[in-house]
Structures are given as C-alpha cells and as structure tokens.
Amino acid sequence: MAMSRIVYVNGDYLPEEDATVSVFDRGFLMADGVYEVTSVLGGKLIDFDGHAKRLERSLSELEMESPLDRDALLAIHREMVRRNDITDGMIYLQITRGNPGDRDFAFPEPGSTAPTVVLFTQSKPGLAQSPQAQTGLKVISIDDLRWGRRDIKTVQLLYPSMGKMMAKKAGADDAWMVEESGLVTEGTSNNAYIVKGGRIVTRNLSNDILHGITRAAVLRFAREAQMEVEERAFTIDEAKAADEAFVTSASAFVMPVVSIDGTRLGDGKPGPVAARLREIYLDESLKTAI
Ligand code: PMP
C-alpha cells in the first residue's frame, strides 16, 4: 500500500488524511485562489524562481497579499521534497483568499482573513523519460470559452478540465483552444507552438494566455541556439499546415504534437525541432535546478 503523503497546510506538515480546509474557504466557494506546479528532477526544483515570481504576480493581480517570501517558499518546497522522498515529480502549491467565516461575493477586509496555503507532492519516477515524448500528442481544437484574464494562474480550471474530456472522447490526448477569429491561444494546460521552415511560432504574451515559465526558458534557449523565433498569434489552419508542433509546460517540458483534428503534421512523427528543444531544455534546466 502506498504510504500516505505529507501535505503542507498553513504551516503544518500533516498526513494527507488529516489535511483539511474550511467549507467557507474562498478557494472552494469562488475559485478565489492561485496555484503553481513546479517539477522535481533528481530531487531538485526546476525553474523555481520563475514559478515564485509568477505566483507573486498572480497574487498581486488579485489584490492578495503574499503570505510567504521567496526564501520561505523555497524552504517549504524543499521540505516537501524531503518528507515525501520525491526524486522525480511535481510540487503543487495553492494559495486562496482564505476563510472569512461565511459566503460573500465581496473580498474580506484586507488583513482580516489569513490566506490558505496548501502544498502537496506527486511522485512521478522517470518524469523526464515520458514515452509520450517519443510518440507525440494528438490534439483537437476546441472553442476557447475561458474568461479574459488567462495570464493569472487561478484555480478556476473547469473549462480546461472539460477540454481534456472533449479530447479524451475524441480519442485525442489534449485540446488547443481557438478564438472566434480562428487564432489559437494555448493548450488546456500548456503553451502551443508550431514550426514552419525551421521557424518557431508561438503566441505573444498578453492577458489571453498564461505566461508559461517553461515557455520563457524554452524561447531563451532557442534564441541562444540561433533558432528563429516569432512571437505572434497563429490560426488553427496555419497550425495544420505546419511542419511540426509542440507544447510546453512545467510537467511535460517540451512535448511534440503529431496531429491536429486528425490532420497529420509532417510525417506524423515528433519533429526534430521539438526533439532538440526538449533535450536542450532538460539539460539546461537541470543545470540550474535548486
Ligand atoms: N497555459 C496554461 C493554460 C497552463 O495551465 C499551463 C500550465 N499550468 C501552461 C500554459 C504552461 O505553463 P508553465 O510552463 O509555467 O507550466
């Protein structure tokens, strides 16, 4: 039987069955909370500072005070890796506006309600050797029906969750979300890229997409390797005519996409640009893992 995980709740490290939050927590009632997922490889945190900075920004955009500074956050992450004996896997962190003791649309008075801070671990031995990196993902396109502040990493994940189910029902692995104009925003839980004639195209940063931490690192490494990068919106039709495609996220790193709505890209196998970027990203981010 699997050993019970140790979960962090508001300063305590507890067995998961004893870790609880209030039914009045605004995360539960209003999805009034933000989260981060940081990968662990070889017992070390990947891109930790990027995730810590984005967390700060998400909190500040929602007028929530940050309950923990970068060093305190790092210490808790490391303690979670240690207590749960994580070699490869993920650390999930969530901060909500807390429990004001009742349900009310208005935010509680500043300083009156402590935020809720929860962390748990997911052990994924061999995370970087995922067999999907060899076969690639099949994606479908779906309408992007989310709200307009996708740059804030809120726990309001119902539509992305429905998107994964639509993909599953269609026999695919994931979905890319498309605006009325035909322009692709991103994947349900990743940033989306196409490659044409060696040039990498991914949507520019705005409120329309999450500012992926893996995206920032991958684009930096691509430019350092003299690869051509264009940050602009692309349509789903342009994507279907691309040589190759891929997605990035903290837990999937760089993952090739081999078909869109049943249209095969290139020869239907993971492309060389995605493979090279995956290798560079894993090599370089391991060097700076802490
Ligand atoms: N877009 C969305 C909608 C996501 O949920 C995620 C992953 N949480 C990403 C992009 C990728 O971001 P990151 O590289 O920081 O994991």
CSV table of N, CA, C and O in Angstrom, one decimal, residues 195-240:
chain,number,residue,atom,x,y,z
A,195,VAL,N,6.0,24.9,-36.0
A,195,VAL,CA,7.3,25.1,-36.6
A,195,VAL,C,7.1,25.0,-38.1
A,195,VAL,O,6.5,24.1,-38.6
A,196,LYS,N,7.5,26.1,-38.9
A,196,LYS,CA,7.4,26.0,-40.3
A,196,LYS,C,8.7,26.6,-40.9
A,196,LYS,O,9.1,27.7,-40.6
A,197,GLY,N,9.3,25.8,-41.8
A,197,GLY,CA,10.6,26.2,-42.4
A,197,GLY,C,11.6,26.5,-41.4
A,197,GLY,O,12.4,27.4,-41.5
A,198,GLY,N,11.6,25.8,-40.3
A,198,GLY,CA,12.6,25.9,-39.2
A,198,GLY,C,12.3,27.1,-38.2
A,198,GLY,O,13.0,27.2,-37.2
A,199,ARG,N,11.3,27.9,-38.5
A,199,ARG,CA,10.9,29.0,-37.7
A,199,ARG,C,9.9,28.6,-36.6
A,199,ARG,O,8.9,28.0,-37.0
A,200,ILE,N,10.2,28.9,-35.4
A,200,ILE,CA,9.3,28.5,-34.3
A,200,ILE,C,8.3,29.7,-34.1
A,200,ILE,O,8.7,30.8,-33.9
A,201,VAL,N,7.0,29.4,-34.1
A,201,VAL,CA,6.0,30.4,-33.9
A,201,VAL,C,5.1,30.1,-32.6
A,201,VAL,O,4.6,28.9,-32.5
A,202,THR,N,5.0,31.0,-31.7
A,202,THR,CA,4.1,30.9,-30.5
A,202,THR,C,3.5,32.2,-30.2
A,202,THR,O,4.0,33.2,-30.5
A,203,ARG,N,2.3,32.1,-29.6
A,203,ARG,CA,1.5,33.3,-29.4
A,203,ARG,C,2.3,34.3,-28.5
A,203,ARG,O,2.9,33.9,-27.5
A,204,ASN,N,2.2,35.6,-28.8
A,204,ASN,CA,2.8,36.6,-28.0
A,204,ASN,C,2.1,36.7,-26.6
A,204,ASN,O,1.0,36.3,-26.4
A,205,LEU,N,2.9,37.2,-25.6
A,205,LEU,CA,2.3,37.3,-24.3
A,205,LEU,C,1.3,38.5,-24.2
A,205,LEU,O,1.4,39.5,-24.8
A,206,SER,N,0.2,38.2,-23.5
A,206,SER,CA,-0.9,39.2,-23.3
A,206,SER,C,-1.8,38.6,-22.2
A,206,SER,O,-1.4,37.6,-21.6
A,207,ASN,N,-2.9,39.2,-21.9
A,207,ASN,CA,-3.9,38.6,-21.0
A,207,ASN,C,-4.6,37.4,-21.5
A,207,ASN,O,-5.3,36.7,-20.8
A,208,ASP,N,-4.3,37.1,-22.8
A,208,ASP,CA,-5.1,36.0,-23.4
A,208,ASP,C,-4.5,34.6,-23.1
A,208,ASP,O,-5.1,33.6,-23.4
A,209,ILE,N,-3.2,34.6,-22.6
A,209,ILE,CA,-2.6,33.3,-22.3
A,209,ILE,C,-1.8,33.3,-21.0
A,209,ILE,O,-1.5,34.4,-20.5
A,210,LEU,N,-1.6,32.1,-20.5
A,210,LEU,CA,-0.7,32.1,-19.3
A,210,LEU,C,0.7,32.3,-19.7
A,210,LEU,O,1.2,31.7,-20.8
A,211,HIS,N,1.4,33.1,-19.0
A,211,HIS,CA,2.8,33.3,-19.3
A,211,HIS,C,3.7,32.2,-18.8
A,211,HIS,O,4.2,32.2,-17.7
A,212,GLY,N,3.8,31.1,-19.6
A,212,GLY,CA,4.4,29.9,-19.2
A,212,GLY,C,5.9,30.1,-18.7
A,212,GLY,O,6.6,30.8,-19.4
A,213,ILE,N,6.2,29.5,-17.6
A,213,ILE,CA,7.6,29.6,-17.2
A,213,ILE,C,8.5,28.7,-18.1
A,213,ILE,O,9.6,29.1,-18.4
A,214,THR,N,8.0,27.6,-18.5
A,214,THR,CA,8.7,26.7,-19.5
A,214,THR,C,8.8,27.4,-20.8
A,214,THR,O,9.9,27.4,-21.4
A,215,ARG,N,7.8,28.1,-21.2
A,215,ARG,CA,7.8,28.9,-22.5
A,215,ARG,C,9.0,29.9,-22.4
A,215,ARG,O,9.8,30.0,-23.4
A,216,ALA,N,9.1,30.7,-21.3
A,216,ALA,CA,10.1,31.7,-21.3
A,216,ALA,C,11.5,31.0,-21.4
A,216,ALA,O,12.4,31.5,-22.1
A,217,ALA,N,11.7,29.9,-20.7
A,217,ALA,CA,13.0,29.3,-20.7
A,217,ALA,C,13.3,28.7,-22.1
A,217,ALA,O,14.4,28.9,-22.7
A,218,VAL,N,12.3,28.0,-22.7
A,218,VAL,CA,12.5,27.4,-24.0
A,218,VAL,C,12.8,28.4,-25.1
A,218,VAL,O,13.7,28.2,-25.9
A,219,LEU,N,12.1,29.6,-25.1
A,219,LEU,CA,12.3,30.6,-26.1
A,219,LEU,C,13.8,31.2,-25.9
A,219,LEU,O,14.4,31.5,-26.9
A,220,ARG,N,14.2,31.3,-24.6
A,220,ARG,CA,15.5,31.8,-24.4
A,220,ARG,C,16.6,30.8,-25.0
A,220,ARG,O,17.5,31.2,-25.7
A,221,PHE,N,16.4,29.5,-24.7
A,221,PHE,CA,17.3,28.5,-25.2
A,221,PHE,C,17.3,28.4,-26.7
A,221,PHE,O,18.3,28.3,-27.3
A,222,ALA,N,16.1,28.6,-27.3
A,222,ALA,CA,16.0,28.5,-28.7
A,222,ALA,C,16.8,29.6,-29.4
A,222,ALA,O,17.6,29.4,-30.3
A,223,ARG,N,16.7,30.8,-28.8
A,223,ARG,CA,17.4,32.0,-29.4
A,223,ARG,C,18.9,31.9,-29.2
A,223,ARG,O,19.7,32.2,-30.1
A,224,GLU,N,19.3,31.3,-28.0
A,224,GLU,CA,20.7,31.1,-27.8
A,224,GLU,C,21.3,30.1,-28.7
A,224,GLU,O,22.5,30.2,-29.1
A,225,ALA,N,20.4,29.2,-29.2
A,225,ALA,CA,20.9,28.1,-30.2
A,225,ALA,C,20.7,28.6,-31.6
A,225,ALA,O,20.8,27.8,-32.5
A,226,GLN,N,20.5,30.0,-31.8
A,226,GLN,CA,20.3,30.6,-33.1
A,226,GLN,C,19.1,30.1,-33.9
A,226,GLN,O,19.1,30.1,-35.1
A,227,MET,N,18.1,29.6,-33.2
A,227,MET,CA,16.9,29.2,-33.8
A,227,MET,C,16.0,30.4,-34.0
A,227,MET,O,16.1,31.3,-33.2
A,228,GLU,N,15.2,30.5,-35.1
A,228,GLU,CA,14.4,31.6,-35.3
A,228,GLU,C,13.1,31.5,-34.6
A,228,GLU,O,12.4,30.4,-34.6
A,229,VAL,N,12.7,32.6,-33.8
A,229,VAL,CA,11.5,32.5,-33.0
A,229,VAL,C,10.6,33.7,-33.4
A,229,VAL,O,11.1,34.8,-33.5
A,230,GLU,N,9.4,33.5,-33.6
A,230,GLU,CA,8.4,34.5,-33.8
A,230,GLU,C,7.3,34.5,-32.8
A,230,GLU,O,6.6,33.4,-32.7
A,231,GLU,N,7.1,35.5,-32.0
A,231,GLU,CA,6.1,35.6,-31.0
A,231,GLU,C,4.9,36.3,-31.6
A,231,GLU,O,4.8,37.5,-31.6
A,232,ARG,N,3.9,35.5,-32.1
A,232,ARG,CA,2.7,36.1,-32.7
A,232,ARG,C,1.6,35.1,-32.7
A,232,ARG,O,1.9,33.9,-32.6
A,233,ALA,N,0.4,35.5,-32.8
A,233,ALA,CA,-0.8,34.6,-32.9
A,233,ALA,C,-0.7,33.8,-34.2
A,233,ALA,O,-0.3,34.4,-35.3
A,234,PHE,N,-1.2,32.6,-34.2
A,234,PHE,CA,-1.3,31.8,-35.5
A,234,PHE,C,-2.7,31.2,-35.5
A,234,PHE,O,-3.3,30.9,-34.4
A,235,THR,N,-3.2,30.9,-36.7
A,235,THR,CA,-4.5,30.3,-36.8
A,235,THR,C,-4.4,28.7,-36.7
A,235,THR,O,-3.3,28.2,-36.9
A,236,ILE,N,-5.5,28.1,-36.5
A,236,ILE,CA,-5.6,26.6,-36.4
A,236,ILE,C,-5.3,26.1,-37.8
A,236,ILE,O,-4.6,25.0,-37.9
A,237,ASP,N,-5.7,26.8,-38.9
A,237,ASP,CA,-5.4,26.3,-40.2
A,237,ASP,C,-3.9,26.4,-40.5
A,237,ASP,O,-3.3,25.5,-41.1
A,238,GLU,N,-3.2,27.5,-40.1
A,238,GLU,CA,-1.8,27.6,-40.2
A,238,GLU,C,-1.1,26.4,-39.5
A,238,GLU,O,-0.1,25.8,-40.0
A,239,ALA,N,-1.6,26.1,-38.3
A,239,ALA,CA,-1.0,25.0,-37.5
A,239,ALA,C,-1.1,23.7,-38.2
A,239,ALA,O,-0.2,22.9,-38.2
A,240,LYS,N,-2.3,23.4,-38.9
A,240,LYS,CA,-2.5,22.1,-39.5
A,240,LYS,C,-1.6,22.0,-40.7
A,240,LYS,O,-1.3,20.9,-41.2
